Coordinates of C-alpha atoms in Angstrom, one line a residue:
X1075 CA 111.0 114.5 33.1
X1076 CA 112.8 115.0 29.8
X1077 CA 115.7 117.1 29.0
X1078 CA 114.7 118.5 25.4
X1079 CA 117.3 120.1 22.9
X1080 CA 115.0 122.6 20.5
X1081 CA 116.3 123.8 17.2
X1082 CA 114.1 125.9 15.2
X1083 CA 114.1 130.2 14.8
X1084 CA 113.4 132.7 17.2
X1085 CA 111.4 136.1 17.0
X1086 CA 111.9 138.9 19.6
X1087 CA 108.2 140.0 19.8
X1088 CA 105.4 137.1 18.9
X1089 CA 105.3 133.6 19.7
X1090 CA 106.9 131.4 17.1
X1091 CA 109.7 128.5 16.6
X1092 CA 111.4 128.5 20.1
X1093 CA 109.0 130.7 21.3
X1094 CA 106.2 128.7 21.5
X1095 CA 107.9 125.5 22.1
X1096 CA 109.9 126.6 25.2
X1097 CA 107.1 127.9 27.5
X1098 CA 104.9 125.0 27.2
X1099 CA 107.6 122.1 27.3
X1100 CA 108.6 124.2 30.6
X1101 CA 105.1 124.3 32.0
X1102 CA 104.5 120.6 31.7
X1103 CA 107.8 120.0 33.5
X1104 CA 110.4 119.0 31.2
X1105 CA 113.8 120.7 30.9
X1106 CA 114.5 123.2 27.8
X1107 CA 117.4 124.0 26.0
X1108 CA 117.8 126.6 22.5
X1109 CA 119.6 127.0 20.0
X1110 CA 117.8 129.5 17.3
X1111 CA 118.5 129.2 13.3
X1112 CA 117.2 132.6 12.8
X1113 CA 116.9 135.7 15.2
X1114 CA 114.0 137.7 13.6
X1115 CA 112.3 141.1 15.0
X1116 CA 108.8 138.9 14.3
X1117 CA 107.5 136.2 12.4
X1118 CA 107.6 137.1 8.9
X1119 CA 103.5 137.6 8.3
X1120 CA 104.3 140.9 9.2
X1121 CA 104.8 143.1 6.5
X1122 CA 108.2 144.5 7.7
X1123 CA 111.0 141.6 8.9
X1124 CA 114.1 142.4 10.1
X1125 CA 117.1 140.1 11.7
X1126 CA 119.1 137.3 10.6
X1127 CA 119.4 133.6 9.3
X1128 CA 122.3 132.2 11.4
X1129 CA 124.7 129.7 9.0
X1130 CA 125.0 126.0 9.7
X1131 CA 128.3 126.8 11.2
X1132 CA 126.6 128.9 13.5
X1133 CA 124.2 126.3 15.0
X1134 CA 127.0 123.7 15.1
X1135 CA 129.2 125.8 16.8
X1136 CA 127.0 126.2 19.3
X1137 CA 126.6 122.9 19.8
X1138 CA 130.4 122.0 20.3
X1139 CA 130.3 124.3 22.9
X1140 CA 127.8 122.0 24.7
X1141 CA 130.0 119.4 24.0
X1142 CA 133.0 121.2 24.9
X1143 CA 131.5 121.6 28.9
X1144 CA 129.8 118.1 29.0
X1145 CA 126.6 119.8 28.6
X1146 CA 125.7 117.6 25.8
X1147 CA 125.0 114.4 28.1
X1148 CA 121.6 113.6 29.2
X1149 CA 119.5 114.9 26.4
X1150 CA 116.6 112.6 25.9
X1151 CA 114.4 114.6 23.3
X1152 CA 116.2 116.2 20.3
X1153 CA 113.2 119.0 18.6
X1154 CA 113.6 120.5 15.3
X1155 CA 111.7 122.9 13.4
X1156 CA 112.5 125.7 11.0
X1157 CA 115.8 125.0 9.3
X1158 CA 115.3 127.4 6.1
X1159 CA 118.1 125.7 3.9
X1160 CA 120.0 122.5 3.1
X1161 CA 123.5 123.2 5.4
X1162 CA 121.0 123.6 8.9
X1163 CA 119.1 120.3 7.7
X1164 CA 123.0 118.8 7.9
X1165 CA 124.0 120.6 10.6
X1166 CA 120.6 118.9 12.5
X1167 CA 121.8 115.4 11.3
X1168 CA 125.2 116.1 12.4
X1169 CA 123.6 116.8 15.7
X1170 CA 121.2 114.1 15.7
X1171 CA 123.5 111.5 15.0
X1172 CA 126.0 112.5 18.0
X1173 CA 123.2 113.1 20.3
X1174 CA 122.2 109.2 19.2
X1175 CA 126.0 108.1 20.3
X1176 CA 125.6 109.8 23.5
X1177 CA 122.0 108.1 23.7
X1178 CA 121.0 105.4 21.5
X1179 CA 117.7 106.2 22.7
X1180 CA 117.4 109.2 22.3
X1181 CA 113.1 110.5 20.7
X1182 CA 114.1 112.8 17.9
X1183 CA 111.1 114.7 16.8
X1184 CA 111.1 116.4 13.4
X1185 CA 108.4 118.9 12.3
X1186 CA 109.4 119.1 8.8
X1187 CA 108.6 122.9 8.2
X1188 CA 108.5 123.0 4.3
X1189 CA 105.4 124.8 3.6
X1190 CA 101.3 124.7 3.7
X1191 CA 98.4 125.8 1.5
X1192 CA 99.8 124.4 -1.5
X1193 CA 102.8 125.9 -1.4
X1194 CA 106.4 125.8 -0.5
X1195 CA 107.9 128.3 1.8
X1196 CA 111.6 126.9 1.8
X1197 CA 114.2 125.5 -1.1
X1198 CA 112.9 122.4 -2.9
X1199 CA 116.1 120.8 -2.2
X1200 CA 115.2 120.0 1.5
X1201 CA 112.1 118.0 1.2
X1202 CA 114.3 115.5 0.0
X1203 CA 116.8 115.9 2.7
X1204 CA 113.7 115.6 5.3
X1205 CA 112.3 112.6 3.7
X1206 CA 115.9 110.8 2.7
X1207 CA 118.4 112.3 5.8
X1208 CA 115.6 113.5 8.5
X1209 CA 112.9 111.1 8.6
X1210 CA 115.0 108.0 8.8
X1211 CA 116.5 109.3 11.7
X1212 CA 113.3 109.8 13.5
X1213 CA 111.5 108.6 16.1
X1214 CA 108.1 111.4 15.4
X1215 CA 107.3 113.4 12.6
X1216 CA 104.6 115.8 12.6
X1217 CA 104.2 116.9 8.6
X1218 CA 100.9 119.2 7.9
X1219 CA 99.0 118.4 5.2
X1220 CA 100.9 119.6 2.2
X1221 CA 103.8 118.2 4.1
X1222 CA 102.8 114.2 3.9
X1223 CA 102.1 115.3 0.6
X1224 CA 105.4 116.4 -0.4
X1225 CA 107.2 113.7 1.5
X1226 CA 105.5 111.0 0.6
X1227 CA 104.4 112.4 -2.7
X1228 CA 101.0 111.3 -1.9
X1229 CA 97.5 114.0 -2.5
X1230 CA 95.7 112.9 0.8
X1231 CA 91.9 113.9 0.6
X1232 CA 90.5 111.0 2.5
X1233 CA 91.1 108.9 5.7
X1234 CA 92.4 105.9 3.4
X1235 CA 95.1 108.7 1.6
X1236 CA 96.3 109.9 5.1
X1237 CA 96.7 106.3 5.9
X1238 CA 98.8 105.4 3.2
X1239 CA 100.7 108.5 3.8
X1240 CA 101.7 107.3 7.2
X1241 CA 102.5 104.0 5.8
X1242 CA 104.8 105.5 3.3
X1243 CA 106.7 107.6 6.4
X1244 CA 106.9 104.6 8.4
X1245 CA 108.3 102.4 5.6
X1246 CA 111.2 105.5 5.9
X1247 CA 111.9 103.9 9.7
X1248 CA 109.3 106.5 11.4
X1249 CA 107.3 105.0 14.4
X1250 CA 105.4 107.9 14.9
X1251 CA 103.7 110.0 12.4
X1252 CA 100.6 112.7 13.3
X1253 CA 99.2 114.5 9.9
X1254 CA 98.1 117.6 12.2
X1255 CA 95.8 118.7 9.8
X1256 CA 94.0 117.9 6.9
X1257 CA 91.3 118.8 5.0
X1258 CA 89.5 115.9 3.6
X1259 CA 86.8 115.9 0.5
X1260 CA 83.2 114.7 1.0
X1261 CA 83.3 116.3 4.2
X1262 CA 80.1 118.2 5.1
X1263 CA 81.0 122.1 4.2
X1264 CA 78.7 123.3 7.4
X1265 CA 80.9 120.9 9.7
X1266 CA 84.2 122.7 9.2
X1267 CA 86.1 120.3 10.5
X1268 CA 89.9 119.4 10.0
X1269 CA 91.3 116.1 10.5
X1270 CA 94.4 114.7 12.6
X1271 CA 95.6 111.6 11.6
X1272 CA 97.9 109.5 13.4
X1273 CA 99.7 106.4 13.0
X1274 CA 101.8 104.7 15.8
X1275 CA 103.8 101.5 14.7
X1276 CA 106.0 99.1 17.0
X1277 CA 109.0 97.5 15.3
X1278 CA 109.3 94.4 17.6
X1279 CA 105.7 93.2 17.4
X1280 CA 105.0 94.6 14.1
X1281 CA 101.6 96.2 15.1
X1282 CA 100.1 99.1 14.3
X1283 CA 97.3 101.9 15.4
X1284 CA 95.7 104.3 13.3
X1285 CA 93.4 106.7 14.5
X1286 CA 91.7 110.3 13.7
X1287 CA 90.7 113.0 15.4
X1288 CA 88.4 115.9 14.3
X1289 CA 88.6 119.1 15.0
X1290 CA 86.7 123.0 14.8
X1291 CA 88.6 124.8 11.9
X1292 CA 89.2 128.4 13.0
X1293 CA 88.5 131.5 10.1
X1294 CA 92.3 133.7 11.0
X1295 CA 95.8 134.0 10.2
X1296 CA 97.2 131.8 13.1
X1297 CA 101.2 131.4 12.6
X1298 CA 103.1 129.2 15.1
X1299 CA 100.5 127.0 15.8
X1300 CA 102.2 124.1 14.3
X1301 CA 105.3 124.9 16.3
X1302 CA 103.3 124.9 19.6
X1303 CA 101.8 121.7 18.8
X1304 CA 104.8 119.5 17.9
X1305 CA 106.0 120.9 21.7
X1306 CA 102.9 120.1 23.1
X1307 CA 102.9 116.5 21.5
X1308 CA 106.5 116.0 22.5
X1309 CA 105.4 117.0 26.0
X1310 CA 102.5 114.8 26.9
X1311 CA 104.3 111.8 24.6
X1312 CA 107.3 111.8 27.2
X1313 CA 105.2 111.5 30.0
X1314 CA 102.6 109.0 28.4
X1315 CA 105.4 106.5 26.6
X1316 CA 106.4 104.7 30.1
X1317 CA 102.8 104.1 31.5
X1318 CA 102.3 101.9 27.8
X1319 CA 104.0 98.8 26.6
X1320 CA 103.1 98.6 23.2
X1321 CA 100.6 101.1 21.1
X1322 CA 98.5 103.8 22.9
X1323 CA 100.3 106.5 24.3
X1324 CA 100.6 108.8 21.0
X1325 CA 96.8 108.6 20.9
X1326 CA 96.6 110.0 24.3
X1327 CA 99.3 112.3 24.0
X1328 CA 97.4 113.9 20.3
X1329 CA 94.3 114.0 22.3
X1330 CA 95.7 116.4 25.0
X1331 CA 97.9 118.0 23.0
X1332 CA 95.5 119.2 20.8
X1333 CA 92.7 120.1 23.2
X1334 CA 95.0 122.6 24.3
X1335 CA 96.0 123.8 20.8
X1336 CA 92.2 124.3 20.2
X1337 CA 91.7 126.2 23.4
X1338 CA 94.5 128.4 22.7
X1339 CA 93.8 129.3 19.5
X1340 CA 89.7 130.1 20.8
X1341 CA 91.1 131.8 23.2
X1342 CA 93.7 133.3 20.3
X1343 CA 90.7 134.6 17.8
X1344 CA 88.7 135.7 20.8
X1345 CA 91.3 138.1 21.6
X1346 CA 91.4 139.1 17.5
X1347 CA 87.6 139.9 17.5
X1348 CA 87.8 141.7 20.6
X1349 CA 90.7 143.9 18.8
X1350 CA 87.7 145.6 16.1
X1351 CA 90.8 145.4 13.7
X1352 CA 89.3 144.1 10.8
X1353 CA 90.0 140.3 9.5
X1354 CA 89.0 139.8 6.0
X1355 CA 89.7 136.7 4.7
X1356 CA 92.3 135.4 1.7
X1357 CA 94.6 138.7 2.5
X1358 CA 97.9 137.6 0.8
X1359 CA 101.0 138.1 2.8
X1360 CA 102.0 141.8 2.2
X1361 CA 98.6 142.8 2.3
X1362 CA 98.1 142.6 6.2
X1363 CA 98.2 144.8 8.6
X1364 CA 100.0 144.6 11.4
X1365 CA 97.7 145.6 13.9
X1366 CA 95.3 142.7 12.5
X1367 CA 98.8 139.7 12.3
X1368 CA 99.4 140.8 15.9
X1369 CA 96.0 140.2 17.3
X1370 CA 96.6 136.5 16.0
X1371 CA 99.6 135.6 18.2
X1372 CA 98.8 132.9 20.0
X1373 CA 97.8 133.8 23.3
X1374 CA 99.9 131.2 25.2
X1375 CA 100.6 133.3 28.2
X1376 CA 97.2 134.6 28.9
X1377 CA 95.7 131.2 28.4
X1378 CA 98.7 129.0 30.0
X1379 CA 95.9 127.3 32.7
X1380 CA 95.1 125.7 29.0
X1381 CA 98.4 124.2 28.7
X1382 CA 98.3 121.6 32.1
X1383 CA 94.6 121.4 32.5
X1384 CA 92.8 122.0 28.7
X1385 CA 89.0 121.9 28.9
X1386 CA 88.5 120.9 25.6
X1387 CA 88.0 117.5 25.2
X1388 CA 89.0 115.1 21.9
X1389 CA 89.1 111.4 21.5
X1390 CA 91.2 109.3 19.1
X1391 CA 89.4 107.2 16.9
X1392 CA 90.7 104.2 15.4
X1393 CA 90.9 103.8 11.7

């Protein structure tokens, strides 16, 4: 069992940052603590936000109370997500490193929430603090697309690109890197497929496994999905990583992690469709309603059984 510290935002109503992690590192019996760099009303692909972005001093604070009761000992799993701006990015390294002295072995998982679609959705400043402060710090990083891009300033539209991409992030100190989705060219259109890519590298042996997986791409406007993943992944990597000596066991733990990611989110646009609020597709932000963004929450409590015993069924393949 792991004892996880999660750092991204919080929404009251939805399923988000914190929100979506949480339940699921719960439900497949690991221990969960929070702390929340923003305290929002919803996620913001509503068209009306309201709450706060907490300060660096804020999150650190909160950690020193930890400290303060001894409650900092026995983490094994540190978790980031959305940090927003440059102080919470050093206010997770600060946290990081002390976690580290605590416990040099400490997993550190960094999804490096910068932006998707082409396009940034935080200050340009902090993809180089990810890529230069974060990632070498790492143990797993779990970049979308436009992520690896950005990071590794790499355009990835093939298996070979996503490769090299993983390469690059390893060459950063990485041992684990998962590209959770990518659109590749010379793909058949009718297919619509997306690609994971992972890359899994062992420092004292110097070997390395690179695999794919391909996945149904879903028409909606899904938000949090890449939040619930990197929980899920942390999840069944915990549990897998002592049952392998070497490489296999973040193969295994993509392959479960995201059959239940694709059952949710079925079981997510199911729930949409059965709404009759109407879904058009390309809607920029501003220009949804809220009835149709809230019959894309991801239904994780409705389809928890999902979570422990997916019935979807994906297999790695090496690369």
């Amino acid at each position: 069992m792991a004892r996880v510290l999660s750092i991204q935002s919080h929404v009251v109503s939805g399923y988000v940052g914190n929100r979506a992690a949480a339940f699921p590192l719960q439900l497949l019996g690991h221990q969960v603590d929070v702390i929340n760099t923003v305290q929002f009303s919803n996620h913001t692909g509503y068209n009306t936000v309201r709450g706060e972005r907490f300060a660096s001093s804020h999150i650190l604070d909160l950690f020193a109370g930890l400290q303060a009761n001894g409650l900092d000992h026995g983490y094994t799993h540190l978790l980031t997500g959305y940090m927003g701006n440059s102080d919470n990015v050093r206010a997770v390294e600060s946290i990081a490193r002390q976690l580290k002295q605590t416990n040099p072995e400490l997993t550190f998982v960094v999804d490096p929430v910068l932006g998707d679609d082409g396009a940034l959705y935080v200050p340009q400043e902090l993809v180089a603090l990810y890529r230069d402060v974060l990632c070498p710090m790492a143990s797993l990083v779990t970049p979308n697309q436009f992520e690896a891009e950005m990071l590794t300033n790499t355009k990835i539209a093939s298996l070979e690109d996503a490769k090299r991409a993983c390469d690059q992030l390893h060459s950063l100190g990485v041992s684990n890197v998962v590209i959770t989705s990518a659109e590749l060219a010379g793909q058949d259109p009718a297919q619509n497929v997306l690609y994971l890519v992972g890359s899994e590298y062992c420092l004292s042996t110097k070997s390395k496994h690179q695999f794919a997986i391909a996945f149904p791409r879903l028409s909606g406007y899904f938000t949090g999905s890449g939040d619930f993943f990197a929980a899920l992944l942390l999840a069944r990597h915990a549990s897998l990583a002592p049952q392998f000596s070497e490489l296999g066991a973040l193969a295994k733990a993509c392959e479960l992690a995201l059959a239940t990611q694709a059952g949710v989110m079925a079981a997510t646009k199911q729930h949409q469709d059965s709404t009759g609020v109407s879904a058009l597709p390309d809607l920029p932000r501003g220009q949804r309603a809220s009835e149709m963004v809230k019959g894309f929450e991801l239904r994780i409590i409705p389809a928890r059984h999902l979570i422990t015993d997916p019935t979807d069924k994906f297999t790695a393949t090496s690369i």
